[in-house]
N, CA, C and O atoms as a CHARMM CRD file, in Angstrom:
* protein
*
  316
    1    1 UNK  N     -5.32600  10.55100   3.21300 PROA 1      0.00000
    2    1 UNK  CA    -5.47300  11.13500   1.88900 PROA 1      0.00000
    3    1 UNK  C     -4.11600  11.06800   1.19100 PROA 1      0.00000
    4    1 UNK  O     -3.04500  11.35600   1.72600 PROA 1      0.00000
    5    2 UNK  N     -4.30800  10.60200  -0.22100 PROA 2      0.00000
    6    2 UNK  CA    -2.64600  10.88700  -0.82700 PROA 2      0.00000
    7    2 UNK  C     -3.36300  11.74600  -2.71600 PROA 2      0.00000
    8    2 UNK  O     -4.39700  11.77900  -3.38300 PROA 2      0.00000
    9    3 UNK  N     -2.52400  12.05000  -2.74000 PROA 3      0.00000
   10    3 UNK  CA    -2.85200  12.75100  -4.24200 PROA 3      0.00000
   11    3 UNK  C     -3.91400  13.40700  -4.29000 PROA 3      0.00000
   12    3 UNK  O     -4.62800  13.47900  -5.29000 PROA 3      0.00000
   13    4 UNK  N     -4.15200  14.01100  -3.10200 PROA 4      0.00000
   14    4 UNK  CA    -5.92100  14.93000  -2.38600 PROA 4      0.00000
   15    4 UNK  C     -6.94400  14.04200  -2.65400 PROA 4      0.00000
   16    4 UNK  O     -7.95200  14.53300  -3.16200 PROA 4      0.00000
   17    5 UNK  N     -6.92600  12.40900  -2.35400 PROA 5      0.00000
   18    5 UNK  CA    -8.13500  11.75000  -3.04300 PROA 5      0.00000
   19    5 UNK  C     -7.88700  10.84800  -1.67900 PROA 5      0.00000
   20    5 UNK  O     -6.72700  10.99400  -1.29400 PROA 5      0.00000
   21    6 UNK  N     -8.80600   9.78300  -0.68400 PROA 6      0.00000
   22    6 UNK  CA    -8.54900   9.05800   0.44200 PROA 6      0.00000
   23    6 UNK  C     -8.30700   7.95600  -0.03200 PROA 6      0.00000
   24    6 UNK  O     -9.24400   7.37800  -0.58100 PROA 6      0.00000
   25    7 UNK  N     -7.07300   7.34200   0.01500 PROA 7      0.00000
   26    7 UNK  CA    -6.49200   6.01300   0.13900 PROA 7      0.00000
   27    7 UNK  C     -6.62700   5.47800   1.34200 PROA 7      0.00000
   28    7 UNK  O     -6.64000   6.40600   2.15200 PROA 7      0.00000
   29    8 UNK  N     -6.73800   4.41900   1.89300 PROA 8      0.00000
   30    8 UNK  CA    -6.41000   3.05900   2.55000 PROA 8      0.00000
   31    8 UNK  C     -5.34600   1.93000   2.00100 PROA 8      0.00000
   32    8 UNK  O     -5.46300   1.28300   0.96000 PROA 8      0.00000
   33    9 UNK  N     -4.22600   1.85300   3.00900 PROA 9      0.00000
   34    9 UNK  CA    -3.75900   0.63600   2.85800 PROA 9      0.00000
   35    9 UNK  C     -3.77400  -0.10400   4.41500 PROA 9      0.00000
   36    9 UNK  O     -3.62200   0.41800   5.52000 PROA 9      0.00000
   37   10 UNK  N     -3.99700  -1.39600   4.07400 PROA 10     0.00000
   38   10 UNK  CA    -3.67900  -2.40800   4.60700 PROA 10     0.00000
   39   10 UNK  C     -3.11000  -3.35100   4.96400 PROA 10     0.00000
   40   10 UNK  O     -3.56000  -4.27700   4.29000 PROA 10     0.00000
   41   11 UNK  N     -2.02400  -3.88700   5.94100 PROA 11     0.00000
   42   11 UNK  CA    -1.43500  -4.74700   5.53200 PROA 11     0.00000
   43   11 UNK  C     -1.38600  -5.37300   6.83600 PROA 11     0.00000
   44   11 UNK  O     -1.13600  -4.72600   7.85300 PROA 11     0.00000
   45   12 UNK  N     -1.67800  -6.94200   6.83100 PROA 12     0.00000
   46   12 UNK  CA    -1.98500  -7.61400   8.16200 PROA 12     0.00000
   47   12 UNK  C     -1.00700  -8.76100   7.62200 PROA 12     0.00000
   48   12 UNK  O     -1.07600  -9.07200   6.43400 PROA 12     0.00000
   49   13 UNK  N      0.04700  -9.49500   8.61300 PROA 13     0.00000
   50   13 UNK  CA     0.30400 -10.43100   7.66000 PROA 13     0.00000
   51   13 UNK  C      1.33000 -10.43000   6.53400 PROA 13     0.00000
   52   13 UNK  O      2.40200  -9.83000   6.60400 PROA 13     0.00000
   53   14 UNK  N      0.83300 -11.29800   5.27200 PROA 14     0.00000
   54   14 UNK  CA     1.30100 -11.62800   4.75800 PROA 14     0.00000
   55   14 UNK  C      0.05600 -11.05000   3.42100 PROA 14     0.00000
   56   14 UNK  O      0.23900 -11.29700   2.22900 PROA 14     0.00000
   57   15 UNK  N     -0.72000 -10.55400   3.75800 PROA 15     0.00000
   58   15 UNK  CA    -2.01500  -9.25500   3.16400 PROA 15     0.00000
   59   15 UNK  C     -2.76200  -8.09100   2.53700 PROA 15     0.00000
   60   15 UNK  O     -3.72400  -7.41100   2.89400 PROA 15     0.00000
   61   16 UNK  N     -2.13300  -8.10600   1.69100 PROA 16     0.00000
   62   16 UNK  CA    -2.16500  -6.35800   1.76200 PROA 16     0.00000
   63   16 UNK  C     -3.67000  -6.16000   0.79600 PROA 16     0.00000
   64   16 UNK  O     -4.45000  -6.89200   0.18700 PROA 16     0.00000
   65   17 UNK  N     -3.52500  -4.85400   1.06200 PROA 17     0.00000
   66   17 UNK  CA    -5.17900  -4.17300   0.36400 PROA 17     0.00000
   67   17 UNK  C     -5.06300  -2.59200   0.47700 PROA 17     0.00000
   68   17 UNK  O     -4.71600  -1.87300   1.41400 PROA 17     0.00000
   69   18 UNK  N     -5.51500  -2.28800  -0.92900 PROA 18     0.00000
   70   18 UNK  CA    -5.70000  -0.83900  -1.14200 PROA 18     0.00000
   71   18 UNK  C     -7.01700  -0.41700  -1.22300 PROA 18     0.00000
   72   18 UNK  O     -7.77700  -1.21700  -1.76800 PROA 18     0.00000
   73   19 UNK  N     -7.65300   0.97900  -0.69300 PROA 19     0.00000
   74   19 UNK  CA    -8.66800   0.96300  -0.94500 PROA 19     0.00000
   75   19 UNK  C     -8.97600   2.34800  -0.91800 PROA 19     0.00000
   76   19 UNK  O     -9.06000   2.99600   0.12500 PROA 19     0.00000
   77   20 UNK  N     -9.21800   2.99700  -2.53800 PROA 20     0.00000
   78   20 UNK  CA    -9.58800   3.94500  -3.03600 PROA 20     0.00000
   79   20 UNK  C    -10.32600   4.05800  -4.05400 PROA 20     0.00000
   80   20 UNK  O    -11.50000   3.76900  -3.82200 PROA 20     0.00000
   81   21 UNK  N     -9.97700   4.54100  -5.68100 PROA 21     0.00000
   82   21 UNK  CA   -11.07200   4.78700  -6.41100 PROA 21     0.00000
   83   21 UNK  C    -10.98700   3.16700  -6.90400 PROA 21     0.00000
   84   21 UNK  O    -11.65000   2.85000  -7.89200 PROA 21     0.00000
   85   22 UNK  N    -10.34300   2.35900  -6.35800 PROA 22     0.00000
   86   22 UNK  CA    -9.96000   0.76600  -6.66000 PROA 22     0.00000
   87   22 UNK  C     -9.58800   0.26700  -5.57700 PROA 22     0.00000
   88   22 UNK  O     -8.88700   0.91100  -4.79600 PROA 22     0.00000
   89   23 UNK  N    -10.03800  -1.12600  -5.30200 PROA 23     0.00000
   90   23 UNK  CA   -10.00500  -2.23900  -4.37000 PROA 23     0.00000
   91   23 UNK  C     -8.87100  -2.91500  -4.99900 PROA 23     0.00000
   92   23 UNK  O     -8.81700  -3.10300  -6.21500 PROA 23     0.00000
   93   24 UNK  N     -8.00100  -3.26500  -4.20600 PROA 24     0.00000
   94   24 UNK  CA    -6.73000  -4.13700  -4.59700 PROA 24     0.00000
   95   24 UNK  C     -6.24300  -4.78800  -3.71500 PROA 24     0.00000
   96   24 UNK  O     -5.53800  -4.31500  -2.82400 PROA 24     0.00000
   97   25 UNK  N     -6.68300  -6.47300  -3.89000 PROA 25     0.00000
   98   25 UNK  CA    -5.90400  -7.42700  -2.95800 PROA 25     0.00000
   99   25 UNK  C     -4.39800  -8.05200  -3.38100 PROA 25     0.00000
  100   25 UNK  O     -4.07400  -8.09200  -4.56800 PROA 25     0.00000
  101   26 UNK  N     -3.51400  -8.53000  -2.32900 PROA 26     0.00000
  102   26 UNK  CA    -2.62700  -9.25200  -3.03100 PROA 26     0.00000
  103   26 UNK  C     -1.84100  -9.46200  -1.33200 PROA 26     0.00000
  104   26 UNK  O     -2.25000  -9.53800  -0.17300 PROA 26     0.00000
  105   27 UNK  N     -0.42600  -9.49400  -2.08300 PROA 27     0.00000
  106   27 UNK  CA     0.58200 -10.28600  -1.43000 PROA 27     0.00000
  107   27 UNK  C      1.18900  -9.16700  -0.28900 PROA 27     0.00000
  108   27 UNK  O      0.93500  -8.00600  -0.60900 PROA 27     0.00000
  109   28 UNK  N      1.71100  -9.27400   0.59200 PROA 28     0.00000
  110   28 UNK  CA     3.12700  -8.09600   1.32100 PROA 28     0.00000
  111   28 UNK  C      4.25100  -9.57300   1.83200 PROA 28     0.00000
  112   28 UNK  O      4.13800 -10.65200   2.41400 PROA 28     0.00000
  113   29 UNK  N      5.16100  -8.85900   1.26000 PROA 29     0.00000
  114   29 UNK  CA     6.60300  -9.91600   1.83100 PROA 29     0.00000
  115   29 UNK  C      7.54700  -8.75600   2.46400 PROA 29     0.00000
  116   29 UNK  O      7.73200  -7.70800   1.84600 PROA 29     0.00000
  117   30 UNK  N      8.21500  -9.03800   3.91200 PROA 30     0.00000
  118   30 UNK  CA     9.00900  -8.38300   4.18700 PROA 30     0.00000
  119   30 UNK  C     10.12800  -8.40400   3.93500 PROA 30     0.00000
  120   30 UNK  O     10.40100  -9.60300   3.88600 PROA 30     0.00000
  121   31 UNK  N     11.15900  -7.74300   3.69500 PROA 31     0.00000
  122   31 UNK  CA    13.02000  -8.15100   3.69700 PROA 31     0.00000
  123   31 UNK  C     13.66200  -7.27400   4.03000 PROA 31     0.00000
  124   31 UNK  O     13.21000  -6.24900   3.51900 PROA 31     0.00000
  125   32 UNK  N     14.80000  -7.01200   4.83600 PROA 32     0.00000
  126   32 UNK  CA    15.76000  -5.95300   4.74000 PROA 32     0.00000
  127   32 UNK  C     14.96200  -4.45600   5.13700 PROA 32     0.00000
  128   32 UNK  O     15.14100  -3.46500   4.42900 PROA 32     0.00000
  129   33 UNK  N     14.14900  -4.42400   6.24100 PROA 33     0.00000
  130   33 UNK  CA    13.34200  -2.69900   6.10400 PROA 33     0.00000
  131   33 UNK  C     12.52000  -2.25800   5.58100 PROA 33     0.00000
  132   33 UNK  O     11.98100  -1.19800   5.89900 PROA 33     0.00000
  133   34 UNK  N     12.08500  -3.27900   4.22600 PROA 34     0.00000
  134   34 UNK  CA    10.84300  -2.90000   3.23300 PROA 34     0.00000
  135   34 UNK  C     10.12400  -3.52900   3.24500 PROA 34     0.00000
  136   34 UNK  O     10.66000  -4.61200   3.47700 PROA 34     0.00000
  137   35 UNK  N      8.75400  -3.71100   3.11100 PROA 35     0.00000
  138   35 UNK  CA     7.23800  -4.63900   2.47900 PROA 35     0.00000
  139   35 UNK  C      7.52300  -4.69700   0.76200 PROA 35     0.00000
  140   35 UNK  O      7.61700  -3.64700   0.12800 PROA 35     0.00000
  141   36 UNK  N      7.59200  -5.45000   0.38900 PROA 36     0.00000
  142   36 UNK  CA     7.31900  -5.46300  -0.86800 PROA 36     0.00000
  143   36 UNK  C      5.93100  -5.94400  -1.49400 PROA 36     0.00000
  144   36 UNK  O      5.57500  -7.12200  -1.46900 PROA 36     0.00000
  145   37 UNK  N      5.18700  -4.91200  -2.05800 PROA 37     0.00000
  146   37 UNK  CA     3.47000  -5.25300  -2.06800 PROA 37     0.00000
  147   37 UNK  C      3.47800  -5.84600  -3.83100 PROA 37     0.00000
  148   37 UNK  O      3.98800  -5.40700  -4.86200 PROA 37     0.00000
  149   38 UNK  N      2.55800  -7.15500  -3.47000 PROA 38     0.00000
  150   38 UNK  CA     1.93900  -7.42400  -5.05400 PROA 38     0.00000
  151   38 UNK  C      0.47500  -7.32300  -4.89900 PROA 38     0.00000
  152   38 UNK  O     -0.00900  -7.77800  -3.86400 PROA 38     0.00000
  153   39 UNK  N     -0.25600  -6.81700  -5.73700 PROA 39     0.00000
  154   39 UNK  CA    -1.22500  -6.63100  -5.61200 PROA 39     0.00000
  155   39 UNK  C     -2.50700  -6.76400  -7.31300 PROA 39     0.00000
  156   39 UNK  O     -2.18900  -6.43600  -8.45600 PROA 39     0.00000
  157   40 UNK  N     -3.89300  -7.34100  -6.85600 PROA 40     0.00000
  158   40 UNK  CA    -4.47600  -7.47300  -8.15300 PROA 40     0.00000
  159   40 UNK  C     -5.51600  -6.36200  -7.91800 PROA 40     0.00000
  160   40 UNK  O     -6.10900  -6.29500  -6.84100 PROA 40     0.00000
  161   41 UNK  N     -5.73900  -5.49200  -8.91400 PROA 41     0.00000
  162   41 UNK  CA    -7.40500  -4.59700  -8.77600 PROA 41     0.00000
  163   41 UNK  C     -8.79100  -5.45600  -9.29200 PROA 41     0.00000
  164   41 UNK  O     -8.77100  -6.01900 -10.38700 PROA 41     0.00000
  165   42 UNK  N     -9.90100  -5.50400  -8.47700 PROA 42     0.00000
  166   42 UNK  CA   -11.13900  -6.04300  -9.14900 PROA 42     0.00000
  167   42 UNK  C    -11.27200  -5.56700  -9.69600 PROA 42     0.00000
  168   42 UNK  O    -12.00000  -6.37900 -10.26700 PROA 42     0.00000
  169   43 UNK  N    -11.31200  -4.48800 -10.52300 PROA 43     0.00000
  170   43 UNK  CA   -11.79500  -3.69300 -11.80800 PROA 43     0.00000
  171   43 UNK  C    -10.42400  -3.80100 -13.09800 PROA 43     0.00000
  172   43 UNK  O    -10.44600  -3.43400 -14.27300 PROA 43     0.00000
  173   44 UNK  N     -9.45300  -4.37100 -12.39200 PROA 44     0.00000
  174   44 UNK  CA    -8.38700  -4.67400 -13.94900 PROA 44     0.00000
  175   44 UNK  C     -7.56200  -3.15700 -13.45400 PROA 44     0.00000
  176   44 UNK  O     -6.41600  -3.27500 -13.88800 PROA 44     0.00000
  177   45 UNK  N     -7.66700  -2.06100 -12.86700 PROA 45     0.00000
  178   45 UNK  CA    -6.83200  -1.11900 -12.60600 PROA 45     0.00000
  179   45 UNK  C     -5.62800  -1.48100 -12.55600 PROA 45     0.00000
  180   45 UNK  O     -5.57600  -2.64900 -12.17100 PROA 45     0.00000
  181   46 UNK  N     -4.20800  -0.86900 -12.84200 PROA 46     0.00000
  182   46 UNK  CA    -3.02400  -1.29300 -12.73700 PROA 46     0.00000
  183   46 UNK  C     -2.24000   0.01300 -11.94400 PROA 46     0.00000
  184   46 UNK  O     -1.04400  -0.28000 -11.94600 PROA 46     0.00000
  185   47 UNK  N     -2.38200   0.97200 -11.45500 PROA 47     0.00000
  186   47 UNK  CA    -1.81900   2.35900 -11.10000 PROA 47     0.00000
  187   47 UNK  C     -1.12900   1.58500  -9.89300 PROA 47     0.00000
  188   47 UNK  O      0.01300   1.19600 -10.13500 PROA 47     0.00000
  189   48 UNK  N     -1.73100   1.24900  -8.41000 PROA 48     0.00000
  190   48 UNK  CA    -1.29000   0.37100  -7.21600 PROA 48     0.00000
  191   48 UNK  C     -1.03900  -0.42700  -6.99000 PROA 48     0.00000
  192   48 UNK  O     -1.07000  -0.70400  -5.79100 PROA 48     0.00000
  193   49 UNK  N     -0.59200  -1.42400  -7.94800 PROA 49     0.00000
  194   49 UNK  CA    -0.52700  -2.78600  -8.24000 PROA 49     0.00000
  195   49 UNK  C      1.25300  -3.49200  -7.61900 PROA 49     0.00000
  196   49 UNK  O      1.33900  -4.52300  -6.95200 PROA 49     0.00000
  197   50 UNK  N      2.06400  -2.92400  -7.90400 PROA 50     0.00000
  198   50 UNK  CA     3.41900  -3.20900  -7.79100 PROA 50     0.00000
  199   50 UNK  C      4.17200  -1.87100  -7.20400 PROA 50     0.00000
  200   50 UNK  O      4.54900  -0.89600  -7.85400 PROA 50     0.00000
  201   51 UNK  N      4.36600  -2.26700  -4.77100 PROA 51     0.00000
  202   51 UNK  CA     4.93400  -1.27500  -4.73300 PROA 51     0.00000
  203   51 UNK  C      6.34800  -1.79200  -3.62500 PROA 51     0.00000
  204   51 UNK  O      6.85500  -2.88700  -3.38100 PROA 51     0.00000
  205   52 UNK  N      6.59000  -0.53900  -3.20800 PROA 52     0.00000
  206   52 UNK  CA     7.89500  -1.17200  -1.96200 PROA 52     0.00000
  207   52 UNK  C      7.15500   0.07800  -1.21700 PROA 52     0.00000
  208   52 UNK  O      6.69500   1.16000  -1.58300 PROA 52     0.00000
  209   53 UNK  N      7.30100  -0.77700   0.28000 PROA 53     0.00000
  210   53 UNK  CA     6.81400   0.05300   1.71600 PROA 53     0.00000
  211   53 UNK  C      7.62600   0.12400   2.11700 PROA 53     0.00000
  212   53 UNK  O      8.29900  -0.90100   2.00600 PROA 53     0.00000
  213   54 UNK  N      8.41200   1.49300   3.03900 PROA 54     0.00000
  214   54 UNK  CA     9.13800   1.49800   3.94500 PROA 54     0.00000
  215   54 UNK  C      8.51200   2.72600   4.76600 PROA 54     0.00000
  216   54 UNK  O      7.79300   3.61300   4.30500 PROA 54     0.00000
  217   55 UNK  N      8.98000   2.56400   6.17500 PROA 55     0.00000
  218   55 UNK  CA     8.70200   3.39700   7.18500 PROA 55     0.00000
  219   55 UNK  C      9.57500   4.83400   7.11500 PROA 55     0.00000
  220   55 UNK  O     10.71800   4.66100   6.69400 PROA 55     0.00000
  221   56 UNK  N      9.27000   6.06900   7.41700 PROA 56     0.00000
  222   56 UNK  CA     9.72300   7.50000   7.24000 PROA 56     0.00000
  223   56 UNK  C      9.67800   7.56900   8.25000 PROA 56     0.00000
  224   56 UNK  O      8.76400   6.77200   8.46000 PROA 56     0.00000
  225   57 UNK  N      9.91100   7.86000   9.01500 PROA 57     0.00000
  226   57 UNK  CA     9.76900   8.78700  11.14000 PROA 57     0.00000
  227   57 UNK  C      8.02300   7.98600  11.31900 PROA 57     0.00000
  228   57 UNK  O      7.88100   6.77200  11.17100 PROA 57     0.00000
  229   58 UNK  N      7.24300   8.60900  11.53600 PROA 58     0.00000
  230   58 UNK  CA     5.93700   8.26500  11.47800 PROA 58     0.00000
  231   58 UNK  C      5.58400   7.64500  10.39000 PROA 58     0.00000
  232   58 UNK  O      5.70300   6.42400  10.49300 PROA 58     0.00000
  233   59 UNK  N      5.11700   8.08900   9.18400 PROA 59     0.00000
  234   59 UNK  CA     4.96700   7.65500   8.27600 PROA 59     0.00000
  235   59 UNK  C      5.11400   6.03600   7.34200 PROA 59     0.00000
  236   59 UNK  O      6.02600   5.22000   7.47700 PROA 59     0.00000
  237   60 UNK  N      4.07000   5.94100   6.52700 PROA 60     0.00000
  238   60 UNK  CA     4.83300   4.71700   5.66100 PROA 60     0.00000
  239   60 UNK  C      4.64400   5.14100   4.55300 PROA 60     0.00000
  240   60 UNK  O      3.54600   5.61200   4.25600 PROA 60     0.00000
  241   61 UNK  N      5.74800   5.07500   3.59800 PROA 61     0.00000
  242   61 UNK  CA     6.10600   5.78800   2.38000 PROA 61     0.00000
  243   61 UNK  C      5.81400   4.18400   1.23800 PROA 61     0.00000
  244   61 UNK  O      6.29000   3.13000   1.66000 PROA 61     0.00000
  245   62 UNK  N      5.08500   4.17100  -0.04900 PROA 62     0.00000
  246   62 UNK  CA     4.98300   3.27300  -0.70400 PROA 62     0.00000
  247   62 UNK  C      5.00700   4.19600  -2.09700 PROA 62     0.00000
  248   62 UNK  O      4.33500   5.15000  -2.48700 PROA 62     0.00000
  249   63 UNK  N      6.43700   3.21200  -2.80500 PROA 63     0.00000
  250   63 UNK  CA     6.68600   3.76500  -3.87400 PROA 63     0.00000
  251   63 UNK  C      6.34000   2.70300  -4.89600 PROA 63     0.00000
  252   63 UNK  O      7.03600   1.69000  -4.97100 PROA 63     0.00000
  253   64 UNK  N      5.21200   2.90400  -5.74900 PROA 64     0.00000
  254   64 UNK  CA     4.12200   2.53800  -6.52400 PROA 64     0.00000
  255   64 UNK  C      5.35200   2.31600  -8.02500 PROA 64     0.00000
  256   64 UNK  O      5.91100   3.32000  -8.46800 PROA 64     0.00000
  257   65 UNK  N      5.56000   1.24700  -8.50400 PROA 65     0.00000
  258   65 UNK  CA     6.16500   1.24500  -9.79100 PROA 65     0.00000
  259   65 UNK  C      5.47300   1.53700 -11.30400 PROA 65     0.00000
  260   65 UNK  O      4.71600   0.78200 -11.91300 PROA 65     0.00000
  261   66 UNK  N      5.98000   2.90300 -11.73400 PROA 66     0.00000
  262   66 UNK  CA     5.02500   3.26100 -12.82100 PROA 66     0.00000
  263   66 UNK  C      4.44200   4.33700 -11.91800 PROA 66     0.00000
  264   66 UNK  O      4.91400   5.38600 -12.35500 PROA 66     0.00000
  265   67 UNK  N      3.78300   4.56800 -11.04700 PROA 67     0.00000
  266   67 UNK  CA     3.11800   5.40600 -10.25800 PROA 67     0.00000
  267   67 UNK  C      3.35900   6.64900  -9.11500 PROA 67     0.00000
  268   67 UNK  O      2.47300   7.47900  -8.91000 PROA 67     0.00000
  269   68 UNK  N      4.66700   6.67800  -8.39300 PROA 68     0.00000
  270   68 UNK  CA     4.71000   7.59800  -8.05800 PROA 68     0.00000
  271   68 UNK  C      4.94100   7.01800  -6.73000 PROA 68     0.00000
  272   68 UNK  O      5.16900   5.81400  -6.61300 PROA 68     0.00000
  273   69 UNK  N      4.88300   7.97800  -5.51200 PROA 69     0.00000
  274   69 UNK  CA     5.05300   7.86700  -3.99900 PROA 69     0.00000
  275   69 UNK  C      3.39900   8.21400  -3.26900 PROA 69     0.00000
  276   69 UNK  O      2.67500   9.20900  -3.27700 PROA 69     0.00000
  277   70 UNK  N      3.30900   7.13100  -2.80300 PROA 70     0.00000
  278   70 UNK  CA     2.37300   8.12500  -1.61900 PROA 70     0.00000
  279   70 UNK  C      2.43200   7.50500  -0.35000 PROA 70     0.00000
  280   70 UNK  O      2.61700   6.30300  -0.16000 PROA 70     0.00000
  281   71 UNK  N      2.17900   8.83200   0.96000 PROA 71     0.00000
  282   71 UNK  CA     1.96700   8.76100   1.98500 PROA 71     0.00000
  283   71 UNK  C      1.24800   8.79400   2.88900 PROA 71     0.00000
  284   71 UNK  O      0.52600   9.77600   3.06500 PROA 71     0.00000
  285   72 UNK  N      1.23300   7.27200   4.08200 PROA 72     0.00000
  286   72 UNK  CA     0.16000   6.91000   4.66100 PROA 72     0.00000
  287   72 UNK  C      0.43400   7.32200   6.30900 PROA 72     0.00000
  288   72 UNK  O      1.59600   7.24500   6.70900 PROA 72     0.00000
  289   73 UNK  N     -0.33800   7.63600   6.99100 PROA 73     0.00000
  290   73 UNK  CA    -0.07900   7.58600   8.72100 PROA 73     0.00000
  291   73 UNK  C     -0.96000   6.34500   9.18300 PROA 73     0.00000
  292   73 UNK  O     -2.12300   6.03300   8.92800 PROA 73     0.00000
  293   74 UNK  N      0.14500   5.68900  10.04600 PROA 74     0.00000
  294   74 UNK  CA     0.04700   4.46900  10.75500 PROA 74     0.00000
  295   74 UNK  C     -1.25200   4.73600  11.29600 PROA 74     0.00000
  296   74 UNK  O     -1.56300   5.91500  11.47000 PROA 74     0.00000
  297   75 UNK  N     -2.30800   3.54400  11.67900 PROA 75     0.00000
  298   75 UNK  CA    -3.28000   3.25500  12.55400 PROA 75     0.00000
  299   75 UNK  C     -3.36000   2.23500  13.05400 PROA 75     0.00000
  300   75 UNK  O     -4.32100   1.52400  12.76300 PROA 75     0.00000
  301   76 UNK  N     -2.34600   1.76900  14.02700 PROA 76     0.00000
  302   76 UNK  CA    -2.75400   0.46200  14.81600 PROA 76     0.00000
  303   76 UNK  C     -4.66500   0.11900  15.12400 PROA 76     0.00000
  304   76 UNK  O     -5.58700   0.92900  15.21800 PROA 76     0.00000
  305   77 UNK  N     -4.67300  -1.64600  15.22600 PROA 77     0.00000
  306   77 UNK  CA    -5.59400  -2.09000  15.61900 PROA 77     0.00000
  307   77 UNK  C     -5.35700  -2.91800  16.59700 PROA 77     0.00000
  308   77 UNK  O     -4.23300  -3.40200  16.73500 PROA 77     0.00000
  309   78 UNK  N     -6.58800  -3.27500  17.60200 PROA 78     0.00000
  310   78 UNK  CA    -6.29900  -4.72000  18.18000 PROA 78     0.00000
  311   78 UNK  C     -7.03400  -5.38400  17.28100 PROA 78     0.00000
  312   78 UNK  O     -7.97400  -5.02800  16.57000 PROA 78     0.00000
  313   79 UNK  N     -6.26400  -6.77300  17.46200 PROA 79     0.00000
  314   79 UNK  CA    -6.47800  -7.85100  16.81900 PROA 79     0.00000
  315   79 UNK  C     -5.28800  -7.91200  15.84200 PROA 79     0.00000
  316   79 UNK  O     -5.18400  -8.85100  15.05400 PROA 79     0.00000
């Protein structure tokens, strides 16, 4: 949950995807400690679109440009 509403992010790769009151595919590039996310919404939304990921202790912190911070807890998968 971030902003009391359930987000999903994703990022496999070179992949990323948001998934809340908007679906948003796009890019993740790593450099220097951060993900840097590009991302498009199917509905034209722009709020999650352009962010930087970095890791907090547990946490991954993504600061949304134009938008604010929110925070995710890790869930590994196999595969």
């Amino acid at each position: 949950m971030t902003r009391g509403k359930p987000v999903a992010l994703v990022i496999k790769g070179k992949v990323a995807s948001v998934l809340g009151e908007h679906l948003c595919n796009g890019t993740a590039s790593s450099t220097a400690g951060a993900t840097a996310l590009r991302l498009k919404c199917a509905d034209g939304n722009t709020t999650r679109v352009k962010g930087t990921a970095r890791m907090n202790g547990a946490k991954l912190e993504v600061s949304w440009d134009g938008f604010g911070t929110d925070e995710f807890s890790r869930n590994k998968t196999n595969g």
